[in-house]
Coordinates of C-alpha atoms and ligand atoms in Angstrom, one line a residue:
M15 CA 7.5 18.1 99.5
A16 CA 11.3 17.7 98.2
T17 CA 12.2 20.6 96.5
D18 CA 14.9 22.3 94.2
L19 CA 15.8 25.9 94.7
L20 CA 16.4 26.9 91.3
A21 CA 13.0 25.6 90.1
L22 CA 11.3 26.9 92.8
T23 CA 11.9 30.3 91.2
L24 CA 9.8 29.4 88.2
L25 CA 7.4 27.2 90.0
K26 CA 4.4 27.2 92.9
S27 CA 6.1 27.3 96.3
P28 CA 5.5 23.9 98.7
G29 CA 3.9 26.5 101.2
E30 CA 1.1 27.5 98.6
L31 CA 0.8 23.7 97.8
G32 CA 0.2 23.0 101.3
A33 CA 3.0 21.3 102.1
S34 CA 3.8 20.9 105.7
I35 CA 7.8 20.7 105.4
A36 CA 10.1 21.6 102.3
F37 CA 13.8 20.2 102.0
G38 CA 16.4 19.9 99.9
N39 CA 19.9 20.6 98.8
S40 CA 21.4 24.0 98.2
Q41 CA 23.7 23.0 96.0
R42 CA 22.9 24.6 92.7
F43 CA 23.2 27.8 94.5
G44 CA 26.8 28.1 93.5
V45 CA 28.4 25.5 95.6
P46 CA 30.6 22.9 93.5
M47 CA 29.7 18.9 93.1
G48 CA 32.9 18.4 95.2
C49 CA 32.1 14.5 94.3
G50 CA 29.4 14.9 97.0
G51 CA 30.1 17.7 99.1
P52 CA 30.7 19.9 101.2
H53 CA 27.0 20.9 100.5
A54 CA 24.2 22.4 103.0
A55 CA 20.7 21.0 102.8
F56 CA 17.9 22.7 104.4
F57 CA 14.5 22.2 105.6
A58 CA 11.6 24.7 106.1
V59 CA 8.4 24.2 108.2
K60 CA 5.0 26.1 108.7
D61 CA 4.7 28.3 111.7
E62 CA 3.2 26.0 113.9
L63 CA 6.0 23.2 113.6
K64 CA 8.6 25.7 114.2
K65 CA 9.0 25.0 118.3
Q66 CA 10.1 21.2 117.1
M67 CA 12.9 22.4 115.1
P68 CA 16.4 21.1 116.2
G69 CA 19.1 23.7 116.7
R70 CA 19.6 27.1 116.7
L71 CA 16.5 29.5 116.3
V72 CA 17.2 33.6 115.9
G73 CA 14.1 35.2 117.1
K74 CA 14.0 39.2 116.2
S75 CA 12.5 41.5 118.5
W76 CA 13.4 44.9 119.6
D77 CA 15.5 47.1 122.1
Q78 CA 14.7 49.3 125.1
Y79 CA 15.0 52.1 121.9
G80 CA 12.8 50.6 119.6
V81 CA 15.9 49.4 117.6
P82 CA 15.6 45.3 115.9
T83 CA 17.7 42.8 117.6
Y84 CA 18.4 39.6 116.8
R85 CA 19.0 36.9 119.4
L86 CA 19.1 33.3 119.9
A87 CA 16.0 31.7 120.9
L88 CA 17.5 28.6 122.3
Q89 CA 20.7 29.4 124.1
T90 CA 22.9 26.7 123.1
R91 CA 23.0 23.8 120.9
E92 CA 20.2 21.8 122.1
Q93 CA 21.9 18.4 122.8
F94 CA 24.0 20.4 125.1
I95 CA 20.7 20.8 127.1
R96 CA 18.5 17.9 126.3
R97 CA 20.8 15.5 125.8
E98 CA 19.4 12.1 125.0
K99 CA 16.2 13.9 124.8
A100 CA 17.5 16.0 121.9
T101 CA 15.2 15.9 118.6
S102 CA 18.8 16.0 116.5
N103 CA 22.4 15.0 117.1
I104 CA 23.6 17.4 114.6
C105 CA 26.8 19.7 116.2
T106 CA 28.8 20.8 113.1
A107 CA 26.4 21.8 110.1
Q108 CA 27.3 23.1 106.8
A109 CA 27.4 26.9 107.7
L110 CA 29.8 27.4 105.6
L111 CA 28.3 26.3 102.7
A112 CA 25.1 27.7 103.5
N113 CA 26.7 31.1 103.3
V114 CA 28.2 30.4 99.5
S115 CA 24.8 29.7 98.6
A116 CA 23.3 32.6 100.3
M117 CA 26.0 34.8 98.7
Y118 CA 24.7 33.3 95.2
A119 CA 21.6 34.3 96.1
V120 CA 22.5 38.1 97.0
Y121 CA 24.5 38.5 94.0
H122 CA 22.2 37.3 91.7
G123 CA 19.0 38.6 93.4
P124 CA 15.5 37.1 92.2
K125 CA 15.3 38.5 89.0
G126 CA 18.9 36.8 88.0
L127 CA 18.2 33.7 89.7
K128 CA 14.5 33.4 87.6
D129 CA 16.8 34.1 84.7
I130 CA 19.3 31.3 85.3
A131 CA 16.3 28.9 86.1
M132 CA 14.7 29.9 82.7
E133 CA 17.5 29.4 80.8
V134 CA 18.2 26.2 82.2
H135 CA 14.8 25.0 81.7
K136 CA 14.8 26.3 77.7
A137 CA 17.5 24.3 77.5
T138 CA 16.1 21.2 79.1
V139 CA 12.8 21.9 77.0
L140 CA 14.6 22.2 73.3
L141 CA 16.3 18.8 74.6
A142 CA 13.2 17.1 75.3
E143 CA 11.7 18.1 71.6
G144 CA 14.9 17.4 69.7
L145 CA 14.9 13.9 71.1
R146 CA 11.1 13.7 70.5
L147 CA 12.5 14.6 66.7
L148 CA 14.5 12.2 67.0
G149 CA 11.9 9.5 67.4
W150 CA 12.1 9.3 71.4
T151 CA 9.5 9.4 74.1
I152 CA 9.7 11.9 76.8
N153 CA 8.1 10.3 80.1
N154 CA 7.7 13.3 82.0
E155 CA 4.4 15.8 81.6
T156 CA 6.2 19.1 83.3
V157 CA 9.8 19.3 83.2
F158 CA 12.4 21.6 84.8
D159 CA 16.1 20.4 84.3
T160 CA 15.6 16.9 84.3
I161 CA 14.2 14.3 81.6
M162 CA 13.7 10.5 81.6
I163 CA 13.9 9.2 78.0
S164 CA 12.9 6.1 76.6
N165 CA 11.4 3.6 73.4
G166 CA 14.8 4.8 70.9
D167 CA 15.8 2.4 68.8
I168 CA 19.5 3.0 69.3
S169 CA 21.5 0.4 71.4
T170 CA 22.6 1.1 75.4
D171 CA 26.2 0.1 73.8
K172 CA 26.1 3.0 71.2
I173 CA 24.5 5.6 73.7
Q174 CA 27.9 4.6 76.3
R175 CA 30.5 4.8 73.5
R176 CA 28.9 8.2 72.3
C177 CA 29.0 9.0 76.0
D178 CA 32.6 8.3 76.3
E179 CA 33.4 10.0 73.2
K180 CA 32.1 13.1 74.2
K181 CA 32.5 13.0 78.2
I182 CA 29.1 13.2 78.8
N183 CA 27.7 10.9 81.8
I184 CA 23.9 10.0 81.5
C185 CA 21.9 8.2 83.7
H186 CA 20.8 4.5 83.1
Y187 CA 17.7 3.3 84.8
G188 CA 19.1 -0.1 85.1
D189 CA 16.9 -1.7 82.5
G190 CA 18.9 -0.5 79.3
L191 CA 15.8 0.9 78.1
L192 CA 15.1 4.1 80.4
Y193 CA 17.7 7.3 80.4
G194 CA 17.6 10.1 82.5
V195 CA 19.9 13.5 81.6
S196 CA 19.8 16.5 84.1
L197 CA 20.8 20.1 82.9
D198 CA 22.5 23.0 84.6
E199 CA 23.7 26.6 84.4
T200 CA 26.6 25.4 82.7
V201 CA 24.9 24.2 79.5
I202 CA 25.3 25.6 76.0
G203 CA 24.3 25.1 72.8
S204 CA 27.2 23.0 71.7
D205 CA 26.4 20.5 74.6
L206 CA 22.6 20.4 73.3
I207 CA 24.3 19.1 69.7
D208 CA 26.2 16.9 71.8
L209 CA 23.4 15.0 73.8
L210 CA 21.7 14.8 70.4
Y211 CA 24.5 12.9 69.1
V212 CA 24.9 10.8 71.8
F213 CA 21.0 9.8 71.5
G214 CA 21.0 8.7 68.0
A215 CA 21.9 11.7 65.8
N216 CA 24.7 12.3 63.3
E217 CA 27.2 15.1 63.8
E218 CA 25.4 17.3 60.8
E219 CA 21.9 16.4 61.6
A220 CA 22.2 17.1 65.4
A221 CA 22.3 20.7 65.1
S222 CA 19.7 21.1 62.3
V223 CA 17.3 19.4 65.0
L224 CA 18.3 21.9 67.8
Y225 CA 17.8 24.9 65.1
S226 CA 14.5 23.3 64.3
V227 CA 12.7 23.3 67.6
S228 CA 11.6 25.7 70.0
D229 CA 9.9 25.9 73.5
A230 CA 7.5 28.2 72.7
D231 CA 4.4 25.3 72.2
S232 CA 6.3 22.6 74.1
N233 CA 3.8 20.4 76.4
V234 CA 6.5 19.9 78.7
S235 CA 7.1 23.6 79.6
I236 CA 6.5 25.2 82.8
T237 CA 4.7 28.0 81.1
G238 CA 1.2 27.7 80.1
S239 CA 1.4 24.4 82.8
G240 CA -0.5 25.8 85.6
H241 CA 2.4 25.4 87.8
E242 CA 3.8 28.8 87.3
R243 CA 5.2 30.9 90.4
E244 CA 3.2 33.7 90.7
T245 CA 4.5 34.8 94.2
P246 CA 7.3 36.9 95.2
Y247 CA 10.4 35.7 96.6
L248 CA 14.1 36.9 98.4
T249 CA 12.3 40.8 99.2
H250 CA 14.4 41.5 101.9
P251 CA 16.9 44.1 100.5
V252 CA 19.9 41.9 101.1
F253 CA 18.9 40.2 98.2
N254 CA 18.1 43.1 96.1
S255 CA 21.7 45.5 96.5
Y256 CA 24.7 44.0 95.7
H257 CA 24.5 42.9 92.1
S258 CA 27.9 43.9 90.8
E259 CA 31.4 42.1 91.6
T260 CA 32.5 45.1 93.7
K261 CA 29.4 46.0 95.6
L262 CA 29.6 42.3 96.9
L263 CA 32.9 42.3 97.9
R264 CA 32.2 45.3 99.7
Y265 CA 29.1 43.2 101.5
M266 CA 31.4 40.8 102.3
K267 CA 34.1 42.6 103.0
E268 CA 31.9 44.5 105.9
L269 CA 30.6 42.0 106.9
E270 CA 34.0 39.7 107.5
N271 CA 35.6 43.3 109.6
R272 CA 32.7 42.1 112.3
D273 CA 34.1 38.9 112.9
L274 CA 37.3 38.0 115.5
S275 CA 39.8 36.1 113.9
L276 CA 43.0 34.7 114.2
C277 CA 44.0 38.1 112.4
H278 CA 42.9 39.8 115.9
S279 CA 43.5 37.6 118.7
M280 CA 43.2 34.7 120.5
I281 CA 40.1 33.3 119.5
P282 CA 37.5 31.6 122.0
L283 CA 36.8 28.5 120.5
G284 CA 37.1 25.0 122.3
S285 CA 40.1 23.4 122.5
C286 CA 39.5 21.0 120.4
T287 CA 39.7 23.2 117.0
M288 CA 42.7 23.7 114.9
K289 CA 42.9 27.7 114.5
L290 CA 45.4 27.8 112.0
N291 CA 44.5 26.4 108.6
P292 CA 47.3 26.7 106.2
T293 CA 46.4 28.2 102.3
S294 CA 48.8 25.3 100.8
A295 CA 46.1 22.7 102.3
L296 CA 43.3 24.7 101.0
L297 CA 43.9 24.9 97.5
P298 CA 43.0 21.5 96.3
V299 CA 38.9 22.6 97.1
S300 CA 39.2 25.1 94.5
L301 CA 40.9 22.8 91.6
P302 CA 38.9 21.7 89.2
Q303 CA 39.8 18.1 89.0
F304 CA 38.6 18.0 92.7
N305 CA 35.6 20.0 92.5
T306 CA 33.8 19.6 89.3
I307 CA 33.2 15.9 89.7
H308 CA 29.7 14.4 90.2
P309 CA 29.2 11.4 93.4
Y310 CA 27.6 9.3 90.9
V311 CA 30.4 8.9 88.0
P312 CA 31.6 5.5 87.2
S313 CA 34.3 4.6 89.4
N314 CA 36.7 4.6 86.6
Q315 CA 36.4 8.5 86.6
T316 CA 37.3 8.4 90.4
T317 CA 40.9 7.1 90.2
G318 CA 42.5 9.9 91.6
Y319 CA 39.9 10.4 94.5
Q320 CA 40.1 6.7 94.9
G321 CA 43.9 6.6 95.5
L322 CA 44.2 9.4 97.6
I323 CA 41.4 8.1 100.0
D324 CA 43.1 4.8 100.4
E325 CA 46.2 7.0 101.6
L326 CA 44.6 8.8 104.2
E327 CA 42.8 6.1 105.6
S328 CA 46.2 4.0 105.9
Y329 CA 47.9 7.1 107.8
L330 CA 44.6 7.2 109.5
C331 CA 45.0 3.8 110.3
S332 CA 48.6 4.1 111.7
I333 CA 47.8 7.3 113.9
T334 CA 45.1 5.8 115.4
G335 CA 45.8 1.4 116.0
Y336 CA 42.7 0.8 113.7
D337 CA 42.2 -1.3 110.9
K338 CA 39.7 0.0 108.1
F339 CA 37.7 3.2 108.0
S340 CA 35.0 4.6 106.8
F341 CA 34.7 8.4 105.1
Q342 CA 30.7 8.2 104.4
P343 CA 30.1 10.3 107.8
N344 CA 30.0 14.0 107.0
S345 CA 30.6 15.6 110.8
G346 CA 31.6 14.0 114.6
A347 CA 28.0 13.4 115.1
Q348 CA 27.0 11.7 112.0
G349 CA 30.2 9.4 112.7
E350 CA 29.4 8.5 115.8
Y351 CA 25.6 7.8 114.7
A352 CA 27.6 4.9 112.1
G353 CA 29.4 3.8 114.4
L354 CA 27.0 3.1 116.9
C355 CA 24.9 1.3 114.5
A356 CA 27.8 -0.9 113.2
I357 CA 28.4 -2.1 116.9
L358 CA 24.5 -3.2 116.9
A359 CA 25.2 -4.9 113.8
Y360 CA 27.8 -6.9 114.7
L361 CA 26.0 -7.6 117.9
R362 CA 22.5 -8.9 116.4
D363 CA 25.0 -11.0 114.0
K364 CA 26.8 -12.7 117.2
G365 CA 23.1 -13.3 118.0
E366 CA 23.5 -10.6 121.1
G367 CA 20.3 -8.5 119.8
Q368 CA 19.4 -7.9 123.8
R369 CA 22.2 -5.9 124.4
D370 CA 21.2 -1.7 124.0
I371 CA 22.5 -0.1 126.9
C372 CA 25.0 2.5 125.7
L373 CA 26.9 3.9 129.0
I374 CA 28.3 7.5 128.9
P375 CA 30.0 9.3 131.1
A376 CA 27.8 12.7 132.8
S377 CA 30.3 15.0 131.3
A378 CA 30.3 13.8 127.6
H379 CA 29.7 15.9 124.9
G380 CA 26.1 16.7 123.9
T381 CA 26.1 14.8 120.5
N382 CA 26.8 11.4 122.5
P383 CA 23.4 10.8 124.0
A384 CA 21.6 12.6 121.4
S385 CA 23.4 10.2 118.5
A386 CA 23.2 6.9 121.3
I387 CA 19.3 7.5 120.9
M388 CA 19.0 8.3 117.2
A389 CA 20.7 4.8 117.1
G390 CA 17.8 3.2 119.5
L391 CA 20.0 2.5 122.5
K392 CA 19.1 3.3 126.1
V393 CA 21.2 5.7 127.2
V394 CA 22.7 5.4 130.8
E395 CA 24.4 8.2 132.2
I396 CA 27.6 8.1 134.7
P397 CA 27.5 10.5 137.3
M398 CA 30.5 12.7 138.4
N399 CA 31.6 13.0 141.7
K400 CA 32.6 16.1 143.1
E401 CA 35.4 17.3 141.6
G402 CA 33.7 16.3 138.1
E403 CA 35.8 13.5 137.4
V404 CA 34.3 10.1 135.9
T405 CA 35.8 7.6 138.4
K406 CA 36.8 3.9 137.5
D407 CA 34.5 2.8 140.1
S408 CA 31.3 4.5 138.8
F409 CA 32.3 2.9 135.7
K410 CA 32.6 -0.6 136.9
Q411 CA 29.2 -0.1 139.0
K412 CA 27.5 0.8 135.9
I413 CA 29.1 -2.0 133.7
E414 CA 28.3 -4.8 136.5
E415 CA 24.4 -3.6 136.5
A416 CA 24.1 -3.6 132.8
G417 CA 25.5 -6.9 132.2
D418 CA 24.4 -8.6 129.6
K419 CA 22.3 -5.6 128.1
L420 CA 25.6 -3.8 127.8
A421 CA 26.0 -3.1 124.3
T422 CA 28.6 -0.2 124.4
I423 CA 30.3 2.7 126.2
M424 CA 31.1 5.9 124.8
V425 CA 34.3 7.3 126.6
T426 CA 36.4 10.6 125.7
Y427 CA 40.0 10.5 126.2
P428 CA 41.5 12.2 127.4
S429 CA 38.5 13.3 129.3
T430 CA 36.4 16.3 128.6
S431 CA 38.6 18.3 131.4
G432 CA 41.9 17.1 129.5
V433 CA 42.8 14.7 131.9
F434 CA 44.6 11.2 130.5
E435 CA 42.9 8.9 133.1
D436 CA 45.4 6.0 134.0
S437 CA 42.6 3.7 134.3
I438 CA 41.6 3.7 130.2
R439 CA 42.8 0.2 129.5
E440 CA 41.1 -1.3 132.4
V441 CA 37.7 0.6 131.7
C442 CA 37.9 -1.1 128.3
D443 CA 39.1 -4.5 129.4
M444 CA 36.0 -4.5 131.6
V445 CA 33.6 -3.5 128.9
H446 CA 35.1 -6.4 126.7
Y447 CA 34.6 -9.0 129.8
Y448 CA 31.3 -8.2 130.0
G449 CA 30.7 -8.8 126.1
G450 CA 30.1 -4.8 125.4
Q451 CA 32.2 -2.5 122.6
V452 CA 34.1 0.8 123.0
Y453 CA 33.2 3.4 121.5
V454 CA 36.1 6.3 121.8
D455 CA 34.5 9.7 120.7
G456 CA 37.8 10.6 118.6
A457 CA 36.6 14.1 117.9
N458 CA 39.8 15.5 119.6
L459 CA 42.6 13.4 118.6
N460 CA 45.1 16.3 118.6
A461 CA 45.6 15.2 122.4
Q462 CA 46.6 12.0 121.1
V463 CA 48.2 12.1 117.9
G464 CA 51.6 10.6 118.0
L465 CA 51.5 9.7 122.0
C466 CA 49.3 7.0 122.0
R467 CA 46.1 5.1 119.9
P468 CA 42.6 4.4 121.2
G469 CA 43.1 0.8 119.1
D470 CA 45.8 -0.3 121.6
Y471 CA 44.3 0.8 124.5
G472 CA 40.8 -1.2 123.8
G473 CA 38.6 1.2 121.6
D474 CA 37.0 -0.7 119.0
V475 CA 35.3 2.2 117.1
S476 CA 36.0 5.7 116.8
H477 CA 34.9 8.8 114.5
L478 CA 37.6 11.8 114.2
N479 CA 36.3 15.1 113.2
L480 CA 39.0 16.1 110.3
H481 CA 37.5 19.6 110.6
K482 CA 39.0 19.9 114.2
T483 CA 42.4 17.1 114.4
F484 CA 42.8 17.3 110.6
C485 CA 43.0 21.1 109.7
I486 CA 39.7 21.4 107.9
P487 CA 38.5 24.9 108.9
H488 CA 35.5 24.9 110.9
G489 CA 33.8 27.6 109.0
G490 CA 31.8 28.6 111.9
G491 CA 30.0 25.4 112.3
G492 CA 31.1 23.2 109.2
P493 CA 31.8 21.6 106.7
G494 CA 33.0 18.6 108.5
M495 CA 34.3 14.9 108.2
G496 CA 33.6 12.5 110.4
P497 CA 35.4 9.2 109.4
I498 CA 35.0 6.3 111.6
G499 CA 38.0 3.8 112.0
V500 CA 37.0 0.5 113.5
K501 CA 39.0 -2.7 114.4
A502 CA 38.9 -5.3 111.9
H503 CA 36.0 -7.6 113.8
L504 CA 33.6 -4.3 113.1
A505 CA 34.8 -3.4 109.5
P506 CA 32.3 -5.9 107.6
Y507 CA 29.4 -4.0 109.4
L508 CA 30.9 -0.5 108.2
P509 CA 28.4 2.1 106.3
G510 CA 28.1 0.8 102.8
H511 CA 26.7 2.6 99.4
P512 CA 25.5 1.6 95.8
V513 CA 28.0 4.0 94.2
T514 CA 30.5 1.4 95.3
G515 CA 29.1 -1.7 94.8
P516 CA 26.0 -3.4 96.2
N517 CA 25.6 -2.7 100.0
P518 CA 27.7 -5.6 101.7
L519 CA 25.8 -7.9 103.5
K520 CA 26.6 -7.4 107.0
S521 CA 26.5 -3.6 106.2
F522 CA 24.1 -1.9 108.6
G523 CA 23.1 0.6 105.8
T524 CA 24.3 4.0 104.3
V525 CA 24.5 7.5 106.2
S526 CA 25.1 9.7 103.4
S527 CA 23.7 10.5 100.0
A528 CA 27.4 10.5 98.5
A529 CA 29.4 7.5 99.0
W530 CA 32.9 9.2 100.5
G531 CA 30.4 12.3 102.4
S532 CA 32.4 15.3 101.4
A533 CA 34.9 14.3 99.6
S534 CA 36.0 17.7 98.2
I535 CA 37.5 18.6 101.5
I536 CA 39.4 15.2 102.4
P537 CA 42.5 16.5 100.3
V538 CA 42.8 19.4 103.1
S539 CA 43.2 16.3 106.0
W540 CA 45.8 14.6 103.6
A541 CA 47.8 17.5 102.5
Y542 CA 48.1 18.5 106.3
I543 CA 49.3 15.1 107.3
L544 CA 51.6 14.6 104.6
M545 CA 53.1 18.3 105.2
Ligands
LIG612 C1 32.7 18.2 118.1 C2 32.7 17.3 119.0 C3 32.0 16.0 118.6 C4 30.6 16.4 117.5 O1 31.2 16.3 116.3 P1 30.6 17.1 115.2 O2 31.5 17.1 113.8 O3 30.6 18.9 115.7 O4 29.2 16.1 115.2 C5 31.2 14.8 119.6 N1 32.4 15.2 120.5 C6 33.4 16.1 121.1 C7 34.1 15.7 122.0 C8 33.8 16.7 120.0 O5 34.1 18.1 121.1

């Protein structure tokens, strides 16, 4: 069941309604729109499904003194254990944003959240009743924050002109007859008056319409609908203790003091990850010009973003030797998936749909085999020798064995142990000779930037982890951005998105709900490269 966290403070929970799995996005718990992200999605399951969940589960037990303790139920990321049998390829997730949303809930608590939800809901009901008075039909039985509106006698052109005048975006459901409006906690009375004006009231009329309606006896209200929530939520003390800014500040500081960070010592993160994130590169994330934009606004409202992304694309092309980038993937693993899908679409288009083998060295990052399986490939592992190396000869043998079934190989360069193997060109040439494509895992491009370029030594596609090499903080596991670069022949097969026009014919599809993934952190990498 798709859910909305704020709505669930008023509505019966998915669990009570019999759902096995509930999922949704936590964006509206205090995370800016950011033209699409970053924000944390979530899913939750009934008890009997919890062992099938991917990732790290935290279990509660008791130590020898009877003190409650928390432990990781799965020791490490599951792709590192299960590899091609993993149930998910996700590694970098949205931990930082999950914490932002959690703190929003900690600060407001169950009662505060319900008050916010009720404000949003009341405003929506008032708008619905006002629109009815103006002669519109409301196409919902019960609403929370979104209404669908039809059958007015005012033209789409006029509505659009008035939207432009008031700087409001509404949803057009295509046929010019049905419109959608969603409200959030930032909406105030004058916004409702503006919306009534947009839908045909004149300026004076709009205010009097709003003051003449009431939410009390509305039949679209949740109150009295039978859907009202009666069960408690957020009963843990942490959600009921820190409802002033100073209390919250002290709680957060107390948590921060438990962190081992660059302020204290060298930090034990992988060699891959940027350890210093200059403040100046991070500033844009909190500027309203970047973070208040809805990802589905008309494209003439995102020309700044488009210019910035075009520039970043040209920098990344010159750094990597690739010809084109897609900024849709939100992480390295999602980039792997998208890149592999682009390769498969390209091969199918060439009439070589039988190619389904992906060769991956045993030393590869766990996401590689997990992504390959998700993309529908068969993983063949290339073993390491006693020294832990994958030799050119073992590559050669596996490439020959795969023959006309070879779709792609996924290589990490320099190798996972940090060695710039001098046979990389030969291996890439061999793959191309046998009709396959080369996926270079570019997560840790910092070892190559300015020294060599995957596009020069034989790569056809790579993801770059902007949250490793290009300075986006890793946030205890995210947010990330994993754009993929490709050589020109793969460009037509990159992900498409409805916001940037109908999917190009050859595109394999879409991997994110927003056209440029977590767009609002892209300025971090742009600024870092310029500096
Ligand atoms: C981090 C990493 C990945 C996965 O990237 P995520 O953004 O965590 O999904 C893939 N390959 C290598 C070599 C990595 O270091």
